[in-house]
mmCIF file with all atom_site columns, C-alpha atoms in Angstrom:
data_model
loop_
_atom_site.group_PDB
_atom_site.id
_atom_site.type_symbol
_atom_site.label_atom_id
_atom_site.label_alt_id
_atom_site.label_comp_id
_atom_site.label_asym_id
_atom_site.label_entity_id
_atom_site.label_seq_id
_atom_site.pdbx_PDB_ins_code
_atom_site.Cartn_x
_atom_site.Cartn_y
_atom_site.Cartn_z
_atom_site.occupancy
_atom_site.B_iso_or_equiv
_atom_site.pdbx_formal_charge
_atom_site.auth_seq_id
_atom_site.auth_comp_id
_atom_site.auth_asym_id
_atom_site.auth_atom_id
_atom_site.pdbx_PDB_model_num
ATOM 1   C CA . MET A 1 1   ? -33.677 118.145 -47.620 1.00 34.00 ? 1   MET A CA 1
ATOM 2   C CA . PRO A 1 2   ? -35.102 120.567 -45.020 1.00 34.00 ? 2   PRO A CA 1
ATOM 3   C CA . PRO A 1 3   ? -33.266 123.880 -44.567 1.00 34.00 ? 3   PRO A CA 1
ATOM 4   C CA . LEU A 1 4   ? -30.248 124.037 -42.285 1.00 30.00 ? 4   LEU A CA 1
ATOM 5   C CA . GLY A 1 5   ? -29.959 126.065 -39.137 1.00 31.00 ? 5   GLY A CA 1
ATOM 6   C CA . ARG A 1 6   ? -33.353 125.365 -37.576 1.00 32.00 ? 6   ARG A CA 1
ATOM 7   C CA . GLY A 1 7   ? -32.049 124.260 -34.147 1.00 34.00 ? 7   GLY A CA 1
ATOM 8   C CA . ILE A 1 8   ? -31.640 126.298 -30.998 1.00 35.00 ? 8   ILE A CA 1
ATOM 9   C CA . ALA A 1 9   ? -28.148 127.262 -32.047 1.00 33.00 ? 9   ALA A CA 1
ATOM 10  C CA . GLY A 1 10  ? -29.274 129.090 -35.177 1.00 35.00 ? 10  GLY A CA 1
ATOM 11  C CA . PRO A 1 11  ? -27.461 129.139 -38.499 1.00 31.00 ? 11  PRO A CA 1
ATOM 12  C CA . GLY A 1 12  ? -23.683 129.108 -38.454 1.00 31.00 ? 12  GLY A CA 1
ATOM 13  C CA . ASP A 1 13  ? -23.223 128.240 -34.777 1.00 33.00 ? 13  ASP A CA 1
ATOM 14  C CA . ASP A 1 14  ? -20.874 125.292 -34.331 1.00 29.00 ? 14  ASP A CA 1
ATOM 15  C CA . THR A 1 15  ? -21.798 124.786 -30.680 1.00 28.00 ? 15  THR A CA 1
ATOM 16  C CA . PHE A 1 16  ? -24.925 122.762 -31.457 1.00 26.00 ? 16  PHE A CA 1
ATOM 17  C CA . PRO A 1 17  ? -25.667 120.107 -34.072 1.00 29.00 ? 17  PRO A CA 1
ATOM 18  C CA . SER A 1 18  ? -27.536 121.276 -37.150 1.00 27.00 ? 18  SER A CA 1
ATOM 19  C CA . ALA A 1 19  ? -31.274 120.671 -37.245 1.00 32.00 ? 19  ALA A CA 1
ATOM 20  C CA . ALA A 1 20  ? -30.979 119.391 -40.806 1.00 31.00 ? 20  ALA A CA 1
ATOM 21  C CA . LEU A 1 21  ? -32.435 115.906 -41.254 1.00 30.00 ? 21  LEU A CA 1
ATOM 22  C CA . THR A 1 22  ? -30.550 112.997 -42.714 1.00 30.00 ? 22  THR A CA 1
ATOM 23  C CA . SER A 1 23  ? -31.739 109.393 -42.917 1.00 32.00 ? 23  SER A CA 1
ATOM 24  C CA . PRO A 1 24  ? -34.673 108.796 -40.556 1.00 36.00 ? 24  PRO A CA 1
ATOM 25  C CA . SER A 1 25  ? -33.965 106.883 -37.371 1.00 40.00 ? 25  SER A CA 1
ATOM 26  C CA . PRO A 1 26  ? -35.972 106.708 -34.128 1.00 45.00 ? 26  PRO A CA 1
ATOM 27  C CA . PRO A 1 27  ? -34.770 108.812 -31.197 1.00 46.00 ? 27  PRO A CA 1
ATOM 28  C CA . SER A 1 28  ? -32.276 106.909 -29.080 1.00 46.00 ? 28  SER A CA 1
ATOM 29  C CA . PRO A 1 29  ? -32.309 107.111 -25.276 1.00 47.00 ? 29  PRO A CA 1
ATOM 30  C CA . ALA A 1 30  ? -28.539 107.514 -25.462 1.00 51.00 ? 30  ALA A CA 1
ATOM 31  C CA . SER A 1 31  ? -28.736 110.443 -27.891 1.00 70.00 ? 31  SER A CA 1
ATOM 32  C CA . ALA A 1 32  ? -26.810 113.549 -26.891 1.00 82.00 ? 32  ALA A CA 1
ATOM 33  C CA . THR A 1 33  ? -29.592 115.787 -28.215 1.00 91.00 ? 33  THR A CA 1
ATOM 34  C CA . PHE A 1 34  ? -33.250 116.317 -27.439 1.00 95.00 ? 34  PHE A CA 1
ATOM 35  C CA . ARG A 1 35  ? -35.376 117.616 -30.321 1.00 96.00 ? 35  ARG A CA 1
ATOM 36  C CA . ILE A 1 36  ? -38.505 119.662 -29.672 1.00 98.00 ? 36  ILE A CA 1
ATOM 37  C CA . LEU A 1 37  ? -40.803 120.046 -32.690 1.00 98.00 ? 37  LEU A CA 1
ATOM 38  C CA . HIS A 1 38  ? -43.552 122.695 -32.760 1.00 98.00 ? 38  HIS A CA 1
ATOM 39  C CA . VAL A 1 39  ? -46.359 122.002 -35.225 1.00 98.00 ? 39  VAL A CA 1
ATOM 40  C CA . SER A 1 40  ? -49.140 124.181 -36.620 1.00 98.00 ? 40  SER A CA 1
ATOM 41  C CA . THR A 1 41  ? -50.864 124.312 -40.017 1.00 97.00 ? 41  THR A CA 1
ATOM 42  C CA . GLY A 1 42  ? -48.891 126.516 -42.400 1.00 96.00 ? 42  GLY A CA 1
ATOM 43  C CA . ASN A 1 43  ? -45.667 126.926 -40.409 1.00 97.00 ? 43  ASN A CA 1
ATOM 44  C CA . VAL A 1 44  ? -45.844 130.668 -41.010 1.00 97.00 ? 44  VAL A CA 1
ATOM 45  C CA . CYS A 1 45  ? -47.662 131.978 -37.888 1.00 98.00 ? 45  CYS A CA 1
ATOM 46  C CA . ARG A 1 46  ? -48.122 129.956 -34.704 1.00 98.00 ? 46  ARG A CA 1
ATOM 47  C CA . SER A 1 47  ? -45.300 127.425 -34.926 1.00 98.00 ? 47  SER A CA 1
ATOM 48  C CA . PRO A 1 48  ? -42.664 129.990 -35.995 1.00 98.00 ? 48  PRO A CA 1
ATOM 49  C CA . ILE A 1 49  ? -43.695 132.211 -33.078 1.00 98.00 ? 49  ILE A CA 1
ATOM 50  C CA . THR A 1 50  ? -43.523 129.247 -30.708 1.00 98.00 ? 50  THR A CA 1
ATOM 51  C CA . GLU A 1 51  ? -40.214 127.955 -32.063 1.00 98.00 ? 51  GLU A CA 1
ATOM 52  C CA . ARG A 1 52  ? -38.441 131.305 -31.815 1.00 98.00 ? 52  ARG A CA 1
ATOM 53  C CA . LEU A 1 53  ? -39.958 132.247 -28.428 1.00 98.00 ? 53  LEU A CA 1
ATOM 54  C CA . HIS A 1 54  ? -38.891 128.834 -27.116 1.00 97.00 ? 54  HIS A CA 1
ATOM 55  C CA . ARG A 1 55  ? -35.321 129.339 -28.339 1.00 96.00 ? 55  ARG A CA 1
ATOM 56  C CA . HIS A 1 56  ? -35.280 132.848 -26.899 1.00 96.00 ? 56  HIS A CA 1
ATOM 57  C CA . ALA A 1 57  ? -36.505 131.607 -23.507 1.00 96.00 ? 57  ALA A CA 1
ATOM 58  C CA . LEU A 1 58  ? -33.840 128.890 -23.401 1.00 95.00 ? 58  LEU A CA 1
ATOM 59  C CA . GLU A 1 59  ? -31.161 131.433 -24.184 1.00 94.00 ? 59  GLU A CA 1
ATOM 60  C CA . GLU A 1 60  ? -32.489 133.762 -21.469 1.00 93.00 ? 60  GLU A CA 1
ATOM 61  C CA . ARG A 1 61  ? -32.362 130.947 -18.897 1.00 92.00 ? 61  ARG A CA 1
ATOM 62  C CA . LEU A 1 62  ? -29.056 129.410 -19.919 1.00 90.00 ? 62  LEU A CA 1
ATOM 63  C CA . GLY A 1 63  ? -27.141 132.124 -21.735 1.00 84.00 ? 63  GLY A CA 1
ATOM 64  C CA . ASP A 1 64  ? -25.906 132.006 -25.312 1.00 68.00 ? 64  ASP A CA 1
ATOM 65  C CA . GLY A 1 65  ? -24.514 128.564 -25.963 1.00 60.00 ? 65  GLY A CA 1
ATOM 66  C CA . GLY A 1 66  ? -26.005 127.233 -22.732 1.00 59.00 ? 66  GLY A CA 1
ATOM 67  C CA . ALA A 1 67  ? -28.751 125.065 -24.207 1.00 62.00 ? 67  ALA A CA 1
ATOM 68  C CA . CYS A 1 68  ? -26.447 122.394 -25.604 1.00 74.00 ? 68  CYS A CA 1
ATOM 69  C CA . GLY A 1 69  ? -28.447 119.330 -26.496 1.00 89.00 ? 69  GLY A CA 1
ATOM 70  C CA . LEU A 1 70  ? -31.862 121.007 -26.713 1.00 94.00 ? 70  LEU A CA 1
ATOM 71  C CA . LEU A 1 71  ? -32.846 121.621 -30.341 1.00 95.00 ? 71  LEU A CA 1
ATOM 72  C CA . VAL A 1 72  ? -36.025 123.531 -31.181 1.00 97.00 ? 72  VAL A CA 1
ATOM 73  C CA . GLU A 1 73  ? -37.598 123.496 -34.640 1.00 97.00 ? 73  GLU A CA 1
ATOM 74  C CA . SER A 1 74  ? -41.022 123.598 -36.308 1.00 98.00 ? 74  SER A CA 1
ATOM 75  C CA . ALA A 1 75  ? -43.089 122.408 -39.269 1.00 98.00 ? 75  ALA A CA 1
ATOM 76  C CA . GLY A 1 76  ? -46.651 122.619 -40.586 1.00 97.00 ? 76  GLY A CA 1
ATOM 77  C CA . THR A 1 77  ? -49.198 119.935 -41.425 1.00 97.00 ? 77  THR A CA 1
ATOM 78  C CA . TRP A 1 78  ? -49.942 121.977 -44.560 1.00 95.00 ? 78  TRP A CA 1
ATOM 79  C CA . GLY A 1 79  ? -46.608 123.750 -44.400 1.00 86.00 ? 79  GLY A CA 1
ATOM 80  C CA . HIS A 1 80  ? -45.694 126.469 -46.858 1.00 88.00 ? 80  HIS A CA 1
ATOM 81  C CA . GLU A 1 81  ? -42.361 124.936 -47.839 1.00 93.00 ? 81  GLU A CA 1
ATOM 82  C CA . GLY A 1 82  ? -39.679 127.603 -48.196 1.00 94.00 ? 82  GLY A CA 1
ATOM 83  C CA . ALA A 1 83  ? -41.962 130.481 -47.169 1.00 95.00 ? 83  ALA A CA 1
ATOM 84  C CA . PRO A 1 84  ? -40.973 133.208 -44.701 1.00 96.00 ? 84  PRO A CA 1
ATOM 85  C CA . MET A 1 85  ? -43.018 133.664 -41.551 1.00 97.00 ? 85  MET A CA 1
ATOM 86  C CA . GLU A 1 86  ? -45.915 136.115 -41.674 1.00 97.00 ? 86  GLU A CA 1
ATOM 87  C CA . ALA A 1 87  ? -44.887 139.738 -41.129 1.00 98.00 ? 87  ALA A CA 1
ATOM 88  C CA . HIS A 1 88  ? -47.153 140.081 -38.066 1.00 98.00 ? 88  HIS A CA 1
ATOM 89  C CA . ALA A 1 89  ? -45.556 136.955 -36.567 1.00 98.00 ? 89  ALA A CA 1
ATOM 90  C CA . ALA A 1 90  ? -42.131 138.531 -37.002 1.00 98.00 ? 90  ALA A CA 1
ATOM 91  C CA . THR A 1 91  ? -43.403 141.705 -35.314 1.00 98.00 ? 91  THR A CA 1
ATOM 92  C CA . VAL A 1 92  ? -44.657 139.691 -32.326 1.00 98.00 ? 92  VAL A CA 1
ATOM 93  C CA . LEU A 1 93  ? -41.264 138.037 -31.959 1.00 98.00 ? 93  LEU A CA 1
ATOM 94  C CA . ALA A 1 94  ? -39.538 141.404 -32.055 1.00 98.00 ? 94  ALA A CA 1
ATOM 95  C CA . ASP A 1 95  ? -41.884 142.585 -29.269 1.00 98.00 ? 95  ASP A CA 1
ATOM 96  C CA . TYR A 1 96  ? -40.392 139.863 -27.041 1.00 97.00 ? 96  TYR A CA 1
ATOM 97  C CA . GLY A 1 97  ? -36.817 140.444 -28.122 1.00 97.00 ? 97  GLY A CA 1
ATOM 98  C CA . ALA A 1 98  ? -36.757 137.148 -30.032 1.00 97.00 ? 98  ALA A CA 1
ATOM 99  C CA . ASP A 1 99  ? -35.071 136.830 -33.410 1.00 95.00 ? 99  ASP A CA 1
ATOM 100 C CA . PRO A 1 100 ? -37.298 136.178 -36.455 1.00 96.00 ? 100 PRO A CA 1
ATOM 101 C CA . ALA A 1 101 ? -34.393 136.300 -38.938 1.00 96.00 ? 101 ALA A CA 1
ATOM 102 C CA . GLY A 1 102 ? -33.683 133.467 -41.321 1.00 96.00 ? 102 GLY A CA 1
ATOM 103 C CA . PHE A 1 103 ? -36.871 131.496 -40.728 1.00 97.00 ? 103 PHE A CA 1
ATOM 104 C CA . ILE A 1 104 ? -37.919 129.189 -43.583 1.00 96.00 ? 104 ILE A CA 1
ATOM 105 C CA . GLY A 1 105 ? -41.241 127.337 -43.474 1.00 96.00 ? 105 GLY A CA 1
ATOM 106 C CA . ARG A 1 106 ? -41.447 123.613 -44.098 1.00 96.00 ? 106 ARG A CA 1
ATOM 107 C CA . GLU A 1 107 ? -44.028 120.886 -44.473 1.00 97.00 ? 107 GLU A CA 1
ATOM 108 C CA . LEU A 1 108 ? -44.241 118.240 -41.758 1.00 97.00 ? 108 LEU A CA 1
ATOM 109 C CA . LEU A 1 109 ? -42.589 115.023 -42.888 1.00 96.00 ? 109 LEU A CA 1
ATOM 110 C CA . ASP A 1 110 ? -42.249 111.571 -41.379 1.00 96.00 ? 110 ASP A CA 1
ATOM 111 C CA . GLU A 1 111 ? -38.575 112.262 -40.700 1.00 96.00 ? 111 GLU A CA 1
ATOM 112 C CA . HIS A 1 112 ? -39.431 115.230 -38.483 1.00 97.00 ? 112 HIS A CA 1
ATOM 113 C CA . VAL A 1 113 ? -41.721 113.116 -36.302 1.00 97.00 ? 113 VAL A CA 1
ATOM 114 C CA . ILE A 1 114 ? -39.299 110.195 -36.184 1.00 97.00 ? 114 ILE A CA 1
ATOM 115 C CA . ARG A 1 115 ? -36.462 112.383 -34.935 1.00 96.00 ? 115 ARG A CA 1
ATOM 116 C CA . ALA A 1 116 ? -38.502 114.450 -32.467 1.00 97.00 ? 116 ALA A CA 1
ATOM 117 C CA . ASP A 1 117 ? -38.296 113.605 -28.772 1.00 97.00 ? 117 ASP A CA 1
ATOM 118 C CA . LEU A 1 118 ? -41.176 115.961 -27.971 1.00 98.00 ? 118 LEU A CA 1
ATOM 119 C CA . VAL A 1 119 ? -43.842 117.273 -30.355 1.00 98.00 ? 119 VAL A CA 1
ATOM 120 C CA . LEU A 1 120 ? -45.898 120.271 -29.214 1.00 98.00 ? 120 LEU A CA 1
ATOM 121 C CA . THR A 1 121 ? -48.823 121.211 -31.439 1.00 98.00 ? 121 THR A CA 1
ATOM 122 C CA . ALA A 1 122 ? -51.034 124.279 -31.650 1.00 98.00 ? 122 ALA A CA 1
ATOM 123 C CA . THR A 1 123 ? -54.320 122.322 -31.583 1.00 98.00 ? 123 THR A CA 1
ATOM 124 C CA . ARG A 1 124 ? -55.804 118.907 -30.871 1.00 96.00 ? 124 ARG A CA 1
ATOM 125 C CA . ASP A 1 125 ? -56.316 118.370 -34.620 1.00 97.00 ? 125 ASP A CA 1
ATOM 126 C CA . HIS A 1 126 ? -52.596 118.896 -35.206 1.00 98.00 ? 126 HIS A CA 1
ATOM 127 C CA . ARG A 1 127 ? -51.838 116.464 -32.394 1.00 97.00 ? 127 ARG A CA 1
ATOM 128 C CA . ALA A 1 128 ? -54.126 113.859 -33.993 1.00 97.00 ? 128 ALA A CA 1
ATOM 129 C CA . GLN A 1 129 ? -52.458 114.353 -37.379 1.00 97.00 ? 129 GLN A CA 1
ATOM 130 C CA . VAL A 1 130 ? -48.994 113.845 -35.898 1.00 97.00 ? 130 VAL A CA 1
ATOM 131 C CA . ILE A 1 131 ? -50.070 110.710 -34.029 1.00 97.00 ? 131 ILE A CA 1
ATOM 132 C CA . SER A 1 132 ? -51.768 109.351 -37.170 1.00 96.00 ? 132 SER A CA 1
ATOM 133 C CA . MET A 1 133 ? -48.377 109.395 -38.919 1.00 95.00 ? 133 MET A CA 1
ATOM 134 C CA . GLY A 1 134 ? -47.291 106.568 -36.620 1.00 90.00 ? 134 GLY A CA 1
ATOM 135 C CA . HIS A 1 135 ? -43.669 106.253 -35.453 1.00 90.00 ? 135 HIS A CA 1
ATOM 136 C CA . SER A 1 136 ? -44.826 105.643 -31.845 1.00 92.00 ? 136 SER A CA 1
ATOM 137 C CA . ALA A 1 137 ? -45.490 109.377 -31.572 1.00 96.00 ? 137 ALA A CA 1
ATOM 138 C CA . GLY A 1 138 ? -48.446 109.174 -29.186 1.00 94.00 ? 138 GLY A CA 1
ATOM 139 C CA . LEU A 1 139 ? -46.496 109.231 -25.921 1.00 94.00 ? 139 LEU A CA 1
ATOM 140 C CA . ARG A 1 140 ? -44.386 112.231 -26.978 1.00 97.00 ? 140 ARG A CA 1
ATOM 141 C CA . THR A 1 141 ? -46.995 114.386 -28.734 1.00 98.00 ? 141 THR A CA 1
ATOM 142 C CA . PHE A 1 142 ? -49.085 116.962 -26.861 1.00 98.00 ? 142 PHE A CA 1
ATOM 143 C CA . THR A 1 143 ? -50.718 120.266 -27.582 1.00 98.00 ? 143 THR A CA 1
ATOM 144 C CA . LEU A 1 144 ? -48.628 123.101 -26.165 1.00 98.00 ? 144 LEU A CA 1
ATOM 145 C CA . LYS A 1 145 ? -51.284 124.047 -23.631 1.00 97.00 ? 145 LYS A CA 1
ATOM 146 C CA . GLU A 1 146 ? -51.858 120.400 -22.666 1.00 97.00 ? 146 GLU A CA 1
ATOM 147 C CA . PHE A 1 147 ? -48.141 119.957 -21.994 1.00 98.00 ? 147 PHE A CA 1
ATOM 148 C CA . ASN A 1 148 ? -48.153 123.193 -19.990 1.00 97.00 ? 148 ASN A CA 1
ATOM 149 C CA . ARG A 1 149 ? -50.962 121.851 -17.801 1.00 96.00 ? 149 ARG A CA 1
ATOM 150 C CA . LEU A 1 150 ? -49.236 118.524 -17.233 1.00 97.00 ? 150 LEU A CA 1
ATOM 151 C CA . VAL A 1 151 ? -45.812 120.035 -16.554 1.00 97.00 ? 151 VAL A CA 1
ATOM 152 C CA . ARG A 1 152 ? -47.215 122.349 -13.896 1.00 96.00 ? 152 ARG A CA 1
ATOM 153 C CA . ALA A 1 153 ? -48.472 119.272 -12.016 1.00 96.00 ? 153 ALA A CA 1
ATOM 154 C CA . ILE A 1 154 ? -45.043 117.584 -11.947 1.00 97.00 ? 154 ILE A CA 1
ATOM 155 C CA . ASP A 1 155 ? -42.868 118.026 -8.868  1.00 96.00 ? 155 ASP A CA 1
ATOM 156 C CA . PRO A 1 156 ? -39.509 119.365 -10.148 1.00 94.00 ? 156 PRO A CA 1
ATOM 157 C CA . ALA A 1 157 ? -37.775 117.417 -7.379  1.00 94.00 ? 157 ALA A CA 1
ATOM 158 C CA . THR A 1 158 ? -38.736 114.182 -9.148  1.00 96.00 ? 158 THR A CA 1
ATOM 159 C CA . LEU A 1 159 ? -36.769 115.179 -12.280 1.00 96.00 ? 159 LEU A CA 1
ATOM 160 C CA . PRO A 1 160 ? -33.018 114.707 -12.745 1.00 94.00 ? 160 PRO A CA 1
ATOM 161 C CA . ALA A 1 161 ? -31.224 117.842 -11.596 1.00 91.00 ? 161 ALA A CA 1
ATOM 162 C CA . PRO A 1 162 ? -29.119 119.734 -14.121 1.00 87.00 ? 162 PRO A CA 1
ATOM 163 C CA . ASP A 1 163 ? -25.540 118.527 -13.805 1.00 86.00 ? 163 ASP A CA 1
ATOM 164 C CA . PRO A 1 164 ? -22.675 120.542 -15.294 1.00 81.00 ? 164 PRO A CA 1
ATOM 165 C CA . GLU A 1 165 ? -20.534 117.391 -15.262 1.00 81.00 ? 165 GLU A CA 1
ATOM 166 C CA . LEU A 1 166 ? -22.803 115.688 -17.807 1.00 80.00 ? 166 LEU A CA 1
ATOM 167 C CA . PRO A 1 167 ? -22.885 116.434 -21.554 1.00 75.00 ? 167 PRO A CA 1
ATOM 168 C CA . GLY A 1 168 ? -25.233 119.347 -22.135 1.00 77.00 ? 168 GLY A CA 1
ATOM 169 C CA . GLY A 1 169 ? -25.453 119.962 -18.413 1.00 83.00 ? 169 GLY A CA 1
ATOM 170 C CA . GLY A 1 170 ? -27.769 116.974 -17.942 1.00 91.00 ? 170 GLY A CA 1
ATOM 171 C CA . LEU A 1 171 ? -30.626 118.720 -19.740 1.00 94.00 ? 171 LEU A CA 1
ATOM 172 C CA . VAL A 1 172 ? -31.282 115.894 -22.195 1.00 93.00 ? 172 VAL A CA 1
ATOM 173 C CA . GLU A 1 173 ? -31.825 113.385 -19.381 1.00 94.00 ? 173 GLU A CA 1
ATOM 174 C CA . ARG A 1 174 ? -34.066 115.876 -17.576 1.00 95.00 ? 174 ARG A CA 1
ATOM 175 C CA . ALA A 1 175 ? -36.117 116.535 -20.726 1.00 96.00 ? 175 ALA A CA 1
ATOM 176 C CA . ARG A 1 176 ? -36.658 112.829 -21.360 1.00 96.00 ? 176 ARG A CA 1
ATOM 177 C CA . ALA A 1 177 ? -37.832 112.324 -17.785 1.00 97.00 ? 177 ALA A CA 1
ATOM 178 C CA . LEU A 1 178 ? -40.193 115.309 -18.091 1.00 98.00 ? 178 LEU A CA 1
ATOM 179 C CA . VAL A 1 179 ? -41.872 113.885 -21.205 1.00 98.00 ? 179 VAL A CA 1
ATOM 180 C CA . GLY A 1 180 ? -42.293 110.493 -19.545 1.00 97.00 ? 180 GLY A CA 1
ATOM 181 C CA . ALA A 1 181 ? -43.852 112.046 -16.445 1.00 97.00 ? 181 ALA A CA 1
ATOM 182 C CA . ALA A 1 182 ? -46.218 114.175 -18.548 1.00 97.00 ? 182 ALA A CA 1
ATOM 183 C CA . ALA A 1 183 ? -47.326 111.163 -20.594 1.00 96.00 ? 183 ALA A CA 1
ATOM 184 C CA . ALA A 1 184 ? -48.069 109.230 -17.394 1.00 95.00 ? 184 ALA A CA 1
ATOM 185 C CA . LEU A 1 185 ? -50.269 112.062 -16.120 1.00 95.00 ? 185 LEU A CA 1
ATOM 186 C CA . ARG A 1 186 ? -52.250 112.631 -19.307 1.00 91.00 ? 186 ARG A CA 1
ATOM 187 C CA . GLY A 1 187 ? -55.144 110.302 -18.504 1.00 85.00 ? 187 GLY A CA 1
ATOM 188 C CA . TRP A 1 188 ? -55.490 111.667 -14.977 1.00 88.00 ? 188 TRP A CA 1
ATOM 189 C CA . LEU A 1 189 ? -55.250 115.416 -15.487 1.00 82.00 ? 189 LEU A CA 1
ATOM 190 C CA . LEU A 1 190 ? -57.846 116.355 -18.077 1.00 83.00 ? 190 LEU A CA 1
ATOM 191 C CA . ALA A 1 191 ? -58.529 119.758 -19.599 1.00 81.00 ? 191 ALA A CA 1
ATOM 192 C CA . PRO A 1 192 ? -61.451 121.705 -18.076 1.00 86.00 ? 192 PRO A CA 1
ATOM 193 C CA . ASN A 1 193 ? -62.818 122.025 -21.623 1.00 86.00 ? 193 ASN A CA 1
ATOM 194 C CA . PRO A 1 194 ? -61.516 121.129 -25.093 1.00 80.00 ? 194 PRO A CA 1
ATOM 195 C CA . GLU A 1 195 ? -60.901 124.743 -26.076 1.00 87.00 ? 195 GLU A CA 1
ATOM 196 C CA . SER A 1 196 ? -58.430 125.215 -23.235 1.00 91.00 ? 196 SER A CA 1
ATOM 197 C CA . ASP A 1 197 ? -55.878 123.117 -25.136 1.00 94.00 ? 197 ASP A CA 1
ATOM 198 C CA . GLU A 1 198 ? -56.119 125.155 -28.362 1.00 96.00 ? 198 GLU A CA 1
ATOM 199 C CA . VAL A 1 199 ? -54.003 127.987 -29.749 1.00 98.00 ? 199 VAL A CA 1
ATOM 200 C CA . TYR A 1 200 ? -56.151 129.554 -32.457 1.00 96.00 ? 200 TYR A CA 1
ATOM 201 C CA . ASP A 1 201 ? -54.856 130.508 -35.888 1.00 97.00 ? 201 ASP A CA 1
ATOM 202 C CA . PRO A 1 202 ? -54.158 134.243 -36.348 1.00 97.00 ? 202 PRO A CA 1
ATOM 203 C CA . TYR A 1 203 ? -53.516 133.913 -40.101 1.00 95.00 ? 203 TYR A CA 1
ATOM 204 C CA . GLY A 1 204 ? -55.010 136.922 -41.870 1.00 95.00 ? 204 GLY A CA 1
ATOM 205 C CA . ALA A 1 205 ? -55.944 138.641 -38.587 1.00 97.00 ? 205 ALA A CA 1
ATOM 206 C CA . PRO A 1 206 ? -54.789 142.126 -37.500 1.00 98.00 ? 206 PRO A CA 1
ATOM 207 C CA . ILE A 1 207 ? -51.642 142.608 -35.462 1.00 98.00 ? 207 ILE A CA 1
ATOM 208 C CA . THR A 1 208 ? -53.668 142.950 -32.242 1.00 98.00 ? 208 THR A CA 1
ATOM 209 C CA . PHE A 1 209 ? -54.864 139.360 -32.554 1.00 98.00 ? 209 PHE A CA 1
ATOM 210 C CA . PHE A 1 210 ? -51.356 138.165 -33.409 1.00 98.00 ? 210 PHE A CA 1
ATOM 211 C CA . ARG A 1 211 ? -50.109 139.851 -30.240 1.00 98.00 ? 211 ARG A CA 1
ATOM 212 C CA . SER A 1 212 ? -52.796 138.148 -28.139 1.00 98.00 ? 212 SER A CA 1
ATOM 213 C CA . ILE A 1 213 ? -51.780 134.771 -29.604 1.00 98.00 ? 213 ILE A CA 1
ATOM 214 C CA . GLY A 1 214 ? -48.126 135.602 -28.959 1.00 98.00 ? 214 GLY A CA 1
ATOM 215 C CA . ASP A 1 215 ? -48.989 136.319 -25.334 1.00 98.00 ? 215 ASP A CA 1
ATOM 216 C CA . GLU A 1 216 ? -50.850 132.992 -25.020 1.00 98.00 ? 216 GLU A CA 1
ATOM 217 C CA . ILE A 1 217 ? -47.892 131.122 -26.473 1.00 98.00 ? 217 ILE A CA 1
ATOM 218 C CA . ASN A 1 218 ? -45.365 132.932 -24.302 1.00 98.00 ? 218 ASN A CA 1
ATOM 219 C CA . GLN A 1 219 ? -47.349 132.213 -21.135 1.00 97.00 ? 219 GLN A CA 1
ATOM 220 C CA . ALA A 1 220 ? -47.771 128.555 -22.099 1.00 98.00 ? 220 ALA A CA 1
ATOM 221 C CA . LEU A 1 221 ? -44.051 128.173 -22.777 1.00 98.00 ? 221 LEU A CA 1
ATOM 222 C CA . ASP A 1 222 ? -42.826 129.722 -19.527 1.00 97.00 ? 222 ASP A CA 1
ATOM 223 C CA . PRO A 1 223 ? -43.405 126.745 -17.169 1.00 97.00 ? 223 PRO A CA 1
ATOM 224 C CA . VAL A 1 224 ? -42.323 124.333 -19.903 1.00 98.00 ? 224 VAL A CA 1
ATOM 225 C CA . VAL A 1 225 ? -38.934 126.013 -20.289 1.00 97.00 ? 225 VAL A CA 1
ATOM 226 C CA . THR A 1 226 ? -38.559 126.259 -16.519 1.00 96.00 ? 226 THR A CA 1
ATOM 227 C CA . ALA A 1 227 ? -39.250 122.543 -16.169 1.00 97.00 ? 227 ALA A CA 1
ATOM 228 C CA . LEU A 1 228 ? -36.849 121.664 -18.988 1.00 96.00 ? 228 LEU A CA 1
ATOM 229 C CA . THR A 1 229 ? -33.974 123.721 -17.610 1.00 94.00 ? 229 THR A CA 1
ATOM 230 C CA . GLY A 1 230 ? -34.604 123.913 -13.863 1.00 93.00 ? 230 GLY A CA 1
ATOM 231 C CA . VAL A 1 231 ? -34.113 127.665 -14.196 1.00 91.00 ? 231 VAL A CA 1
ATOM 232 C CA . PRO A 1 232 ? -37.025 130.104 -13.624 1.00 90.00 ? 232 PRO A CA 1
ATOM 233 C CA . ALA A 1 233 ? -37.666 133.037 -15.939 1.00 86.00 ? 233 ALA A CA 1
ATOM 234 C CA . PRO A 1 234 ? -35.656 136.188 -15.210 1.00 83.00 ? 234 PRO A CA 1
ATOM 235 C CA . ALA A 1 235 ? -37.499 138.542 -12.879 1.00 75.00 ? 235 ALA A CA 1
#
């Protein structure tokens, strides 16, 4: 059983469903939640940074408790099950005001892919590994920078507007539409070069390199979170 408390709500918050996994079942279009899974290799550097920066950005846009329905978690293709994140990764998160507390690494399992509505990977190799697991993951799996590129080409007016009358403020419906639009664009909007879709591994590097990777991740996430929520980053 993966550790509890890995969703946007964080441990102990009753507002959001737990990110713990039960019996695997494919995502349902009628589901009241939308799961975003960040994937790297060890789940101690890049994906923890991305997971916690993504949660932090959602909370900045929507306020505490405002991201109902959007669950953000992470795993690693060679995940260090039960390990804490790297100390430099925690420092980078603190630089951005994001919370590194309570993180527990985990290995990527079939159940994680089955339940994810959107998988964002650090590299193309990670993307290929996720897709190779099956579960019809191809149309909902992108590298983070690839998804950034595609999202920036989508007209926000074509997405469902947030609606406070709907469960979760309509964000789940908007997120599903965003993933579908990005998948439709993928064959038409190619990367200028393969390296432009990569977030390189800072494992074992000095804090300066970790901070540069944190900056890359933060910049890549910004338009993604704006597109998901319909709310721009605070000035």
